[in-house]
C-alpha positions as a printed Julia matrix, in Angstrom:
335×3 Matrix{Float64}:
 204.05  138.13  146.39
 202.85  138.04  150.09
 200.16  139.97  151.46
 201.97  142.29  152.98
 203.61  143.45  149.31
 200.59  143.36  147.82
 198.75  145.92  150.38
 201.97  148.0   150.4
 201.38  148.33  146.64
 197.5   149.17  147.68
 197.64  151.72  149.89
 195.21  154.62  150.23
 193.58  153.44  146.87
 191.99  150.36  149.65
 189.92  152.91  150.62
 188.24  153.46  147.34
 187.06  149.79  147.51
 184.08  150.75  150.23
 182.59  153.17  147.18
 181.85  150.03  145.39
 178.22  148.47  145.31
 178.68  145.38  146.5
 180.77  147.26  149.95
 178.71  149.94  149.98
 174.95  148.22  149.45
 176.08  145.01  151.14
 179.31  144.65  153.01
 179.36  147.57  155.16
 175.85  147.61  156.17
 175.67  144.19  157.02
 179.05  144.11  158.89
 177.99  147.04  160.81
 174.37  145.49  161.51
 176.01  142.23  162.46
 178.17  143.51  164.69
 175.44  145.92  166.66
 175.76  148.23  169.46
 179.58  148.72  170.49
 179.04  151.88  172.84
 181.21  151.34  175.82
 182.89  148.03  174.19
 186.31  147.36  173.16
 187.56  146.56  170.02
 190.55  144.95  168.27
 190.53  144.85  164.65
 192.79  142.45  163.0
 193.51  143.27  159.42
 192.23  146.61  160.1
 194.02  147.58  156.6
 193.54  151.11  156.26
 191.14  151.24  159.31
 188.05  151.72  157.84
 186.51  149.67  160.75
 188.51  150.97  163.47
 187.28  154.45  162.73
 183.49  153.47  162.49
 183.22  151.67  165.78
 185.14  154.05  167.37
 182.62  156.83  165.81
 179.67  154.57  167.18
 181.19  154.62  170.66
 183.51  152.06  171.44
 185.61  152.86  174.55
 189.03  151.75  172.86
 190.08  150.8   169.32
 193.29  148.96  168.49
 193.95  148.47  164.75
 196.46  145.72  163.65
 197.54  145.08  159.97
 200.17  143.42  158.96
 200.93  145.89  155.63
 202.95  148.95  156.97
 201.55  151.26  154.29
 198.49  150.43  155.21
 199.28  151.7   159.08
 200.12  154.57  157.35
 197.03  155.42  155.62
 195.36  154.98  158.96
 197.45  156.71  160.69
 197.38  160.1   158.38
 193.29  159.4   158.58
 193.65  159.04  162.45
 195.61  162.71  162.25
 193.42  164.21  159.87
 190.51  163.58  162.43
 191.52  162.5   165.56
 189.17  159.47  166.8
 191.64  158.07  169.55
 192.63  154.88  167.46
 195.6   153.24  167.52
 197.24  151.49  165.21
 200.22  148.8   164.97
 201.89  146.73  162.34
 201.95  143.35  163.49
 201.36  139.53  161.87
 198.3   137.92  163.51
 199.79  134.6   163.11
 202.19  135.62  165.28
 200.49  138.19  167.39
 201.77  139.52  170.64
 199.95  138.94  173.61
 197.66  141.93  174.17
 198.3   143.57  177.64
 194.6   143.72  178.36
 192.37  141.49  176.2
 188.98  143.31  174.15
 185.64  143.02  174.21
 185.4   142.66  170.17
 187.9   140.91  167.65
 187.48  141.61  163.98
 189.22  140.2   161.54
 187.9   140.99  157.8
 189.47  139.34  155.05
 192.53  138.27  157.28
 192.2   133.78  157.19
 192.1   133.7   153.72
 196.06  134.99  154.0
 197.37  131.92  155.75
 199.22  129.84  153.38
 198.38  126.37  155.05
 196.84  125.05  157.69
 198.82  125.51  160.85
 198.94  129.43  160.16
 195.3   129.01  159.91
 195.28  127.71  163.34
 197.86  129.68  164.78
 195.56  132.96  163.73
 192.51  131.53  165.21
 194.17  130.75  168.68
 195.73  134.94  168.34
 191.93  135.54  167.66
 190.99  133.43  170.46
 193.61  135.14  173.09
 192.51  138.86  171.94
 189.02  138.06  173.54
 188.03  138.56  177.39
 185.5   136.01  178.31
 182.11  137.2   177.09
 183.39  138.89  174.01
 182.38  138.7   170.48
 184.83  137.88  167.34
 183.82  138.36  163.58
 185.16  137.39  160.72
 184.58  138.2   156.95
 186.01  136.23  153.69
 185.33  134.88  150.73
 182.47  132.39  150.3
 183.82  128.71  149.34
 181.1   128.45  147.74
 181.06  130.87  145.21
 181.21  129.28  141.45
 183.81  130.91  139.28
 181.58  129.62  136.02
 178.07  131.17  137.5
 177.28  134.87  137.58
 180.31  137.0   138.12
 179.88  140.03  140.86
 181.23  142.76  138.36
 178.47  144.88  137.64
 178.82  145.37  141.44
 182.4   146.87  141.37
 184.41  143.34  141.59
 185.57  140.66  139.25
 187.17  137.75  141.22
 189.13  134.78  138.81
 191.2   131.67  139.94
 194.6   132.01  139.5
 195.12  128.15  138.28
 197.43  127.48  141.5
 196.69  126.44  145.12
 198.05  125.56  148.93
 197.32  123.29  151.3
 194.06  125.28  152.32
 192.83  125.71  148.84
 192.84  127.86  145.5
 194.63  130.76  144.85
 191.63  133.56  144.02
 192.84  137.29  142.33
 190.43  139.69  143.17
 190.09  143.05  141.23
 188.5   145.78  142.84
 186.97  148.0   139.45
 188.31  151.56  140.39
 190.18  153.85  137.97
 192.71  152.42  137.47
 191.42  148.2   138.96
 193.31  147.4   141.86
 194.35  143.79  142.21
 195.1   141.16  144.96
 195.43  137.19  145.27
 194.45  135.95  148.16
 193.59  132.04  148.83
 189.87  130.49  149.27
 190.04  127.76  151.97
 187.85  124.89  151.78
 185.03  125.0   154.53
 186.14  122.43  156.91
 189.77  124.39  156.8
 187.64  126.94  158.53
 185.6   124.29  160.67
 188.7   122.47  161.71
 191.4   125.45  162.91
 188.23  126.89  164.47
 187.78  124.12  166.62
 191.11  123.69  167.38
 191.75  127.14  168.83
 188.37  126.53  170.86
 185.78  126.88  168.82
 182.23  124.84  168.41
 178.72  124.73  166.36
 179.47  126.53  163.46
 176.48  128.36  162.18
 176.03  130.43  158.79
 174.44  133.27  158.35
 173.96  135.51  154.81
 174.37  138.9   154.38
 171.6   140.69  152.64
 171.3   144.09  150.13
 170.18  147.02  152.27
 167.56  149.2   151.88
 169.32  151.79  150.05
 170.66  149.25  147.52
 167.15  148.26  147.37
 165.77  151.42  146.99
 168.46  152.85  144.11
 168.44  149.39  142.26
 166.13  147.26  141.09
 165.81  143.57  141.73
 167.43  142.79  138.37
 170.64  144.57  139.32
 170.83  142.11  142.12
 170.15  138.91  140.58
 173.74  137.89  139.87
 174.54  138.58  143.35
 171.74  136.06  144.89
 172.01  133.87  142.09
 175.77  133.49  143.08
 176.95  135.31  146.67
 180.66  136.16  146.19
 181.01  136.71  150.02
 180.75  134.42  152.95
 180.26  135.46  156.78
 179.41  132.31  159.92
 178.55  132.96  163.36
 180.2   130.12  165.2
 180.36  129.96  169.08
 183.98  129.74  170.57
 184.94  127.18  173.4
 187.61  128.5   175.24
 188.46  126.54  178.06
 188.46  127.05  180.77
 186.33  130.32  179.41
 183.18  130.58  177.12
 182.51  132.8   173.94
 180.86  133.16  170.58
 182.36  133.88  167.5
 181.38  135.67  164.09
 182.68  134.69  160.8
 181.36  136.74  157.73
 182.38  135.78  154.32
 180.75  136.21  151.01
 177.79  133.39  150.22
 174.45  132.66  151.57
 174.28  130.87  155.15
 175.76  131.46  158.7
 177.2   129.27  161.37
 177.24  129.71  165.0
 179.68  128.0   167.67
 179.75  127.91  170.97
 182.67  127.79  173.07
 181.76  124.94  175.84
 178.51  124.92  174.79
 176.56  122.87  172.11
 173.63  124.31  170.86
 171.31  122.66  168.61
 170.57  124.5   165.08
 166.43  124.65  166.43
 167.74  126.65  169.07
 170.05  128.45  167.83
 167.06  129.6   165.48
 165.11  129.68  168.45
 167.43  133.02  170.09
 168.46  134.01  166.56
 164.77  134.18  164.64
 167.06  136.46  162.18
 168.7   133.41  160.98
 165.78  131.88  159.28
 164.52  135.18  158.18
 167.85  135.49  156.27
 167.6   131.9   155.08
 164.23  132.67  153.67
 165.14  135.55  152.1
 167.9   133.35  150.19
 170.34  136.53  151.11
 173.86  136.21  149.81
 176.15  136.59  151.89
 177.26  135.65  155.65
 178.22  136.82  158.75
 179.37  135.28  162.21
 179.85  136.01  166.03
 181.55  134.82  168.64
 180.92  135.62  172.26
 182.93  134.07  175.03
 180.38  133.4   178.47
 176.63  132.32  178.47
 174.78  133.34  175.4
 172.8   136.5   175.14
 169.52  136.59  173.39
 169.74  137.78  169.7
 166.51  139.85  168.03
 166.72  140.57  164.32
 169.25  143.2   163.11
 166.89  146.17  162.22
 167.66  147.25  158.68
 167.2   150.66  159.64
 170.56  149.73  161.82
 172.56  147.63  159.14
 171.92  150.77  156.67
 173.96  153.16  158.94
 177.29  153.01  157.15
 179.83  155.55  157.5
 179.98  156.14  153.7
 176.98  157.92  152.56
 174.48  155.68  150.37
 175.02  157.17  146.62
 174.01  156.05  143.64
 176.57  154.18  141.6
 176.24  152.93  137.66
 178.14  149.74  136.78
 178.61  149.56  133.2
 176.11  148.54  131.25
 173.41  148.57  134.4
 170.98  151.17  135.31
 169.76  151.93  138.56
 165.71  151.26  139.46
């Protein structure tokens, strides 16, 4: 089954999935936080799914949202969400590996959970180059998958709303993961786990450089409604993986983000090579995260000379759209 059956099957229950712990105490605010200020910015989002995204940065003041998934179903769900309350999204079905030209190119690209879909490693590459083309020099791409580092025989990320399990089949990029989201009733998907030079080597064919990791960290309101046992499989084992590479796009420059679930980020460069002393240098975030031993990653991409990067406030990376609430896994207790 393809990805595009398997999210048609989905459907509105995807949204359910950003109720979860690890999504709501993890994901989102670090996504969000990672990505920053968008007021005035545009912003495609690739595998916008049921356009959770979309409707967030468009709330947080981009200028112009375009959501593209390749599950029709899922454009549906957006869509009735887009009518319920009227944001000025758009959406389209469309296949990023072979993704239309976009009329004007964006500010932003995001693409959550969307290269772990290619089947082998020229789709790989031809969704980094649509990536790549959906970007105006100086703009920012980020991406969010699955660590390939996570251990399927260490701590298992259940008791925060997710069980993920090898399959016992492959392609050319690597395993074959199922994922099951623990709603009422568990919602399942496969999806593959590429190796990380997979990642490193389409990237750098479609233009990018200096791939840099960086982790993904609990909030403060996970913090604050669990204690640190509650999060010790999670460190112990980060299930999701996001990289900040810089892009080289010749004859344009960018930087790109790639967020996944583990614990370290990469940054790239397009055109530009910049050492990992100085990249800690304008990111002092970076080794703030690596300290912390945070468990899970996020990249950026920005096409034209690099801007200087501060540390993402918590205060900022807490500001998801769904409300912090406190949420039991079996057999847990909140602090």
């Amino acid at each position: 089954m393809d990805a595009q059956q398997q999210y048609d099957g989905i459907g509105e229950a995807y949204e359910g999935f950003k109720a979860l712990p690890l999504e709501q105490y993890v994901v989102i605010p670090s996504f969000l936080g990672l990505v920053g200020d968008v007021r005035g910015r545009s912003v495609i989002d690739l595998a916008c799914g049921t356009g959770f995204y979309s409707r967030e940065f468009r709330r947080r003041g981009a200028s112009e949202v375009l959501g593209i998934d390749i599950s029709g179903e899922m454009v549906g769900v957006a869509q009735q969400l887009e009518e319920q309350e009227p944001l000025g999204v758009r959406y389209e079905v469309g296949d990023v590996a072979a993704l239309r030209p976009v009329a004007e190119p964006f500010d932003l690209a995001l693409a959550v959970q969307l290269l772990n879909y290619a089947q082998d490693i020229a789709t790989t590459e031809r969704m980094c180059r649509a990536l790549h083309r959906s970007l105006k020099p100086g703009g920012e791409l980020f991406l969010l998958n699955q660590s390939p580092d996570f251990r399927f025989d260490g701590p298992t990320p259940e008791r925060y709303g997710f069980r993920s399990e090898l399959t016992g089949t492959g392609v050319e990029t690597g395993p074959q993961v199922r994922t099951t989201a623990l709603l009422d009733p568990p919602v399942s998907f496969v999806a593959n786990l590429p190796r990380r030079e997979v990642y490193e080597t389409c990237l750098r064919a479609a233009g990018f450089e200096d791939l840099t990791w960086v982790p993904m960290t609990v909030s403060e309101a996970g913090r604050r409604d669990f204690d640190a046992d509650f999060w010790a499989d999670f460190h112990a084992n980060p299930p999701l993986d996001a990289a900040l590479p810089r892009l080289t796009f010749p004859p344009r420059a960018g930087r790109f983000t790639q967020v996944t679930h583990a614990d370290q980020v990469v940054s790239v460069t397009q055109g530009v090579r910049v050492s990992r002393s100085e990249d800690r240098a304008r990111r002092p975030d970076v080794t703030t995260h690596r300290e912390r031993g945070a468990a899970t990653y996020s990249c950026t991409m920005r096409r034209g000379a690099p801007r200087p990067h501060g540390p993402r406030s918590q205060a900022r990376a807490s500001r998801a759209v769904v409300a912090p609430r406190r949420i039991r896994a079996p057999g847990t207790a909140p602090g």
